[in-house]
């Protein structure tokens, strides 16, 4: 699995979550987004690239500028569907791992 | 935060995959899926029946503090290959959800790590999405009253 395209990997990062919040209400250029962070511009670009690759952000060309806006459909998909289901399995598997680490074979 | 369990549910498809890597040898990962008393612990449900063999069957049941059954599911095991794979059906009893088909593949990564790949096929895209929308409790220690709510809504 290509990690970069993994939506959950994408939203696991705090900066990327902040970017998603920023563009939730309005489309923004990469420059405008970067201005909100104390991070180097290329780092923000990298985050934007990851978010775009997993379709959480959509790019829109407006004249010379590229605007980023959030893909509501994809966001809703995560919120409504998969995340609770994923967490349920994650919790189950975490438990499985803990139990089996302490497992003593019966004699 | 690293997400250990990954779910891939492509839009427009009636299946999904769940993958997870474990810090456990393959044999222990597999054992956790076939020993009833171990399954009970991590699945958080009582195991009424679990026959780890081809043509075997399984049945799980969860009861609330008063002993009322709040969840019961069963299925048939179609393929059973030690430390490799289990193919089984999954059906929630007393619910409108259609039976689903589950392909569990177990893989050794190193001597001490392993991986599971679950491929779950639903009757239709709508069935898959409905199943995902069930208000699953966040984890195994499902509050029984919450589960009760889920089940009573299905009736």
Short mmCIF file of C-alpha atoms in Angstrom, two decimals:
data_model
loop_
_atom_site.label_atom_id
_atom_site.label_comp_id
_atom_site.label_asym_id
_atom_site.label_seq_id
_atom_site.Cartn_x
_atom_site.Cartn_y
_atom_site.Cartn_z
CA UNK A 1 0.00 0.00 0.00
CA UNK A 2 1.28 3.43 -0.90
CA UNK A 3 1.39 5.18 2.46
CA UNK A 4 1.20 8.60 0.91
CA UNK A 5 -2.19 7.82 -0.53
CA UNK A 6 -3.49 6.51 2.75
CA UNK A 7 -6.13 8.92 3.98
CA UNK A 8 -5.63 7.96 7.58
CA UNK A 9 -1.92 8.49 7.38
CA UNK A 10 -2.73 11.88 5.91
CA UNK A 11 -5.02 13.01 8.71
CA UNK A 12 -2.74 11.60 11.39
CA UNK A 13 -0.42 14.60 10.96
CA UNK A 14 -1.31 17.72 13.00
CA UNK A 15 -0.14 20.19 10.35
CA UNK A 16 -2.22 18.46 7.72
CA UNK A 17 -5.25 18.52 9.98
CA UNK A 18 -4.68 22.25 10.47
CA UNK A 19 -4.51 22.74 6.71
CA UNK A 20 -7.79 20.89 6.29
CA UNK A 21 -9.37 23.17 8.88
CA UNK A 22 -8.01 26.27 7.13
CA UNK A 23 -9.43 25.44 3.76
CA UNK A 24 -12.68 24.08 5.13
CA UNK A 25 -14.41 27.44 4.73
CA UNK A 26 -12.59 28.91 1.73
CA UNK A 27 -10.33 27.94 -1.12
CA UNK A 28 -6.77 29.16 -0.63
CA UNK A 29 -3.52 29.34 -2.58
CA UNK A 30 -0.48 27.45 -1.34
CA UNK A 31 1.12 30.76 -0.39
CA UNK A 32 -1.85 31.86 1.69
CA UNK A 33 -1.92 28.51 3.44
CA UNK A 34 1.83 28.56 4.11
CA UNK A 35 1.54 32.04 5.65
CA UNK A 36 -0.36 30.45 8.53
CA UNK A 37 2.47 28.19 9.51
CA UNK A 38 5.95 28.69 10.86
CA UNK A 39 7.10 25.93 8.60
CA UNK A 40 9.23 26.23 5.51
CA UNK A 41 7.23 26.67 2.35
CA UNK A 42 8.46 23.39 0.76
CA UNK A 43 7.25 21.51 3.85
CA UNK A 44 3.79 22.98 3.44
CA UNK A 45 3.89 22.12 -0.26
CA UNK A 46 4.69 18.55 0.65
CA UNK A 47 1.70 18.43 2.98
CA UNK A 48 -0.52 19.85 0.25
CA UNK A 49 0.75 17.27 -2.17
CA UNK A 50 -0.06 14.44 0.22
CA UNK A 51 -3.53 15.79 0.95
CA UNK A 52 -4.19 16.22 -2.77
CA UNK A 53 -2.95 12.73 -3.60
CA UNK A 54 -5.40 11.18 -1.21
CA UNK A 55 -8.15 13.45 -2.50
CA UNK A 56 -8.80 15.31 0.73
CA UNK A 57 -7.90 18.49 -1.15
CA UNK A 58 -8.84 19.48 -4.64
CA UNK A 59 -6.90 21.86 -6.83
CA UNK A 60 -8.60 24.51 -8.90
CA UNK A 61 -6.87 26.68 -11.43
CA UNK A 62 -7.97 30.29 -11.25
CA UNK A 63 -6.00 32.40 -13.69
CA UNK A 64 -2.37 31.91 -12.77
CA UNK A 65 -3.11 30.75 -9.26
CA UNK A 66 -3.89 27.29 -8.02
CA UNK A 67 -6.43 27.25 -5.24
CA UNK A 68 -6.85 24.42 -2.79
CA UNK A 69 -10.21 23.57 -1.35
CA UNK A 70 -11.36 20.69 0.75
CA UNK A 71 -13.12 17.77 -0.81
CA UNK A 72 -16.24 17.58 1.31
CA UNK A 73 -17.23 14.23 -0.09
CA UNK A 74 -13.98 12.58 0.89
CA UNK A 75 -13.98 14.25 4.30
CA UNK A 76 -17.47 13.05 5.02
CA UNK A 77 -16.52 9.59 3.94
CA UNK A 78 -13.85 9.45 6.64
CA UNK A 79 -15.96 11.05 9.30
CA UNK A 80 -19.06 8.98 8.75
CA UNK A 81 -17.91 5.67 7.57
CA UNK A 82 -14.55 4.30 7.96
CA UNK A 83 -12.87 5.80 10.97
CA UNK A 84 -15.11 4.29 13.69
CA UNK A 85 -14.96 0.96 11.91
CA UNK A 86 -11.19 1.20 11.60
CA UNK A 87 -10.83 2.10 15.25
CA UNK A 88 -12.95 -0.83 16.25
CA UNK A 89 -10.61 -3.18 14.40
CA UNK A 90 -7.55 -1.32 15.63
CA UNK A 91 -8.68 -1.77 19.23
CA UNK A 92 -9.42 -5.43 18.65
CA UNK A 93 -6.04 -6.02 17.07
CA UNK A 94 -4.21 -4.05 19.75
CA UNK A 95 -5.82 -6.30 22.30
CA UNK A 96 -4.96 -9.40 20.32
CA UNK A 97 -1.34 -8.29 20.18
CA UNK A 98 -1.17 -7.66 23.93
CA UNK A 99 -2.80 -10.98 24.76
CA UNK A 100 -0.54 -12.98 22.49
CA UNK A 101 2.61 -11.26 23.73
CA UNK A 102 1.80 -12.68 27.14
CA UNK A 103 0.68 -15.99 25.77
CA UNK A 104 2.11 -19.06 27.43
CA UNK A 105 1.54 -22.27 25.50
CA UNK A 106 -0.32 -24.90 27.45
CA UNK A 107 1.85 -27.78 28.54
CA UNK B 1 0.59 8.78 15.69
CA UNK B 2 0.99 5.74 13.59
CA UNK B 3 -2.11 3.99 12.37
CA UNK B 4 -1.48 0.31 12.64
CA UNK B 5 -4.75 -0.94 11.28
CA UNK B 6 -5.52 0.20 7.78
CA UNK B 7 -8.83 0.00 6.02
CA UNK B 8 -9.21 0.41 2.33
CA UNK B 9 -12.81 0.88 1.20
CA UNK B 10 -12.75 2.08 -2.37
CA UNK B 11 -15.71 4.03 -3.53
CA UNK B 12 -18.04 2.13 -5.80
CA UNK B 13 -16.86 -1.29 -4.67
CA UNK B 14 -18.71 -3.85 -2.58
CA UNK B 15 -15.67 -5.01 -0.67
CA UNK B 16 -13.14 -3.61 1.72
CA UNK B 17 -9.79 -4.68 3.05
CA UNK B 18 -8.39 -4.49 6.55
CA UNK B 19 -4.65 -4.89 7.01
CA UNK B 20 -2.57 -4.92 10.13
CA UNK B 21 1.00 -5.81 11.01
CA UNK B 22 1.66 -7.45 14.34
CA UNK B 23 4.65 -7.63 16.57
CA UNK B 24 3.93 -11.34 16.90
CA UNK B 25 5.17 -14.50 15.21
CA UNK B 26 2.80 -15.82 12.55
CA UNK B 27 1.84 -18.87 14.62
CA UNK B 28 0.60 -16.74 17.51
CA UNK B 29 -1.38 -14.45 15.23
CA UNK B 30 -3.08 -17.44 13.68
CA UNK B 31 -3.68 -19.09 17.04
CA UNK B 32 -5.46 -15.95 18.23
CA UNK B 33 -8.04 -16.58 15.52
CA UNK B 34 -8.75 -20.21 16.33
CA UNK B 35 -8.49 -20.72 20.09
CA UNK B 36 -11.97 -19.91 21.46
CA UNK B 37 -10.76 -18.59 24.81
CA UNK B 38 -8.33 -16.22 23.09
CA UNK B 39 -10.89 -15.05 20.51
CA UNK B 40 -13.27 -14.28 23.37
CA UNK B 41 -10.74 -11.97 24.94
CA UNK B 42 -9.91 -9.77 21.98
CA UNK B 43 -13.25 -9.91 20.20
CA UNK B 44 -15.04 -9.18 23.47
CA UNK B 45 -17.73 -11.72 22.78
CA UNK B 46 -18.58 -15.19 23.95
CA UNK B 47 -17.63 -17.97 21.57
CA UNK B 48 -20.40 -20.55 21.41
CA UNK B 49 -18.79 -22.52 18.66
CA UNK B 50 -15.58 -22.25 16.65
CA UNK B 51 -14.55 -25.17 14.51
CA UNK B 52 -11.21 -24.48 12.88
CA UNK B 53 -11.58 -26.76 9.91
CA UNK B 54 -13.03 -26.92 6.43
CA UNK B 55 -16.84 -27.11 6.61
CA UNK B 56 -16.65 -26.04 10.25
CA UNK B 57 -18.96 -23.48 11.77
CA UNK B 58 -18.73 -20.68 14.27
CA UNK B 59 -21.10 -18.71 16.46
CA UNK B 60 -20.40 -15.72 18.72
CA UNK B 61 -22.75 -14.20 21.25
CA UNK B 62 -22.62 -11.09 23.41
CA UNK B 63 -24.91 -10.63 26.37
CA UNK B 64 -25.52 -7.62 28.58
CA UNK B 65 -25.15 -7.56 32.36
CA UNK B 66 -28.65 -9.00 32.73
CA UNK B 67 -27.90 -11.88 30.45
CA UNK B 68 -29.92 -10.60 27.50
CA UNK B 69 -28.42 -11.45 24.16
CA UNK B 70 -27.51 -8.20 22.43
CA UNK B 71 -25.49 -9.58 19.56
CA UNK B 72 -25.18 -12.94 17.91
CA UNK B 73 -23.39 -13.82 14.72
CA UNK B 74 -22.51 -17.02 12.95
CA UNK B 75 -20.93 -18.39 9.87
CA UNK B 76 -19.35 -21.30 8.07
CA UNK B 77 -15.69 -21.91 7.47
CA UNK B 78 -14.99 -22.71 3.83
CA UNK B 79 -11.23 -22.88 3.83
CA UNK B 80 -8.89 -23.49 6.71
CA UNK B 81 -5.16 -23.70 6.07
CA UNK B 82 -3.01 -23.60 9.20
CA UNK B 83 -0.99 -20.38 9.52
CA UNK B 84 -2.09 -19.29 6.07
CA UNK B 85 -5.74 -18.59 5.55
CA UNK B 86 -9.29 -18.81 6.75
CA UNK B 87 -12.21 -18.20 4.43
CA UNK B 88 -15.53 -17.82 6.22
CA UNK B 89 -18.96 -16.30 6.06
CA UNK B 90 -20.25 -13.81 8.61
CA UNK B 91 -23.92 -13.29 9.36
CA UNK B 92 -25.41 -11.13 12.07
CA UNK B 93 -28.47 -12.82 13.47
CA UNK B 94 -31.78 -10.97 13.79
CA UNK B 95 -30.57 -8.19 11.57
CA UNK B 96 -31.41 -7.07 8.03
CA UNK B 97 -27.75 -7.34 7.04
CA UNK B 98 -26.95 -9.91 4.41
CA UNK B 99 -24.29 -12.51 4.94
CA UNK B 100 -20.77 -11.41 4.04
CA UNK B 101 -17.78 -13.34 2.83
CA UNK B 102 -14.43 -12.93 4.58
CA UNK B 103 -11.02 -13.94 3.30
CA UNK B 104 -8.40 -13.87 6.04
CA UNK B 105 -4.79 -14.21 4.93
CA UNK B 106 -1.95 -14.59 7.38
CA UNK B 107 1.56 -13.74 6.37
CA UNK B 108 4.94 -14.06 8.07
CA UNK B 109 7.05 -10.90 7.82
CA UNK B 110 10.00 -11.86 10.02
CA UNK B 111 10.49 -14.47 12.75
CA UNK B 112 8.76 -12.19 15.19
CA UNK B 113 6.38 -10.16 13.05
CA UNK B 114 3.38 -11.04 10.95
CA UNK B 115 0.52 -9.53 9.03
CA UNK B 116 -3.16 -10.14 8.49
CA UNK B 117 -5.06 -9.17 5.40
CA UNK B 118 -8.85 -9.38 5.62
CA UNK B 119 -10.83 -9.02 2.44
CA UNK B 120 -14.53 -8.67 3.15
CA UNK B 121 -17.10 -8.95 0.37
CA UNK B 122 -20.61 -7.61 0.88
CA UNK B 123 -23.78 -8.38 -1.06
CA UNK B 124 -23.81 -4.92 -2.61
CA UNK B 125 -22.18 -1.50 -2.34
CA UNK B 126 -25.19 -0.33 -0.36
CA UNK B 127 -24.81 -3.21 2.07
CA UNK B 128 -21.17 -2.38 2.62
CA UNK B 129 -21.86 1.27 3.29
CA UNK B 130 -24.73 0.43 5.62
CA UNK B 131 -22.52 -1.89 7.58
CA UNK B 132 -19.86 0.81 7.91
CA UNK B 133 -22.45 3.28 9.09
CA UNK B 134 -23.50 1.12 12.00
CA UNK B 135 -22.66 3.12 15.09
CA UNK B 136 -19.91 0.79 16.12
CA UNK B 137 -18.64 1.37 19.59
CA UNK B 138 -15.07 2.59 19.56
CA UNK B 139 -13.42 -0.61 20.43
CA UNK B 140 -13.91 -3.94 21.85
CA UNK B 141 -15.19 -3.00 25.21
CA UNK B 142 -18.38 -1.96 23.55
CA UNK B 143 -20.66 -0.45 26.08
CA UNK B 144 -23.41 -2.97 26.23
CA UNK B 145 -26.17 -0.44 26.33
CA UNK B 146 -24.85 1.07 23.13
CA UNK B 147 -24.78 -2.30 21.47
CA UNK B 148 -28.25 -2.85 22.76
CA UNK B 149 -29.29 0.32 20.96
CA UNK B 150 -27.77 -0.87 17.74
CA UNK B 151 -29.45 -4.20 17.91
CA UNK B 152 -32.83 -2.84 18.91
CA UNK B 153 -32.73 -0.42 15.98
CA UNK B 154 -32.23 -3.34 13.67
CA UNK B 155 -35.28 -5.16 14.87
#
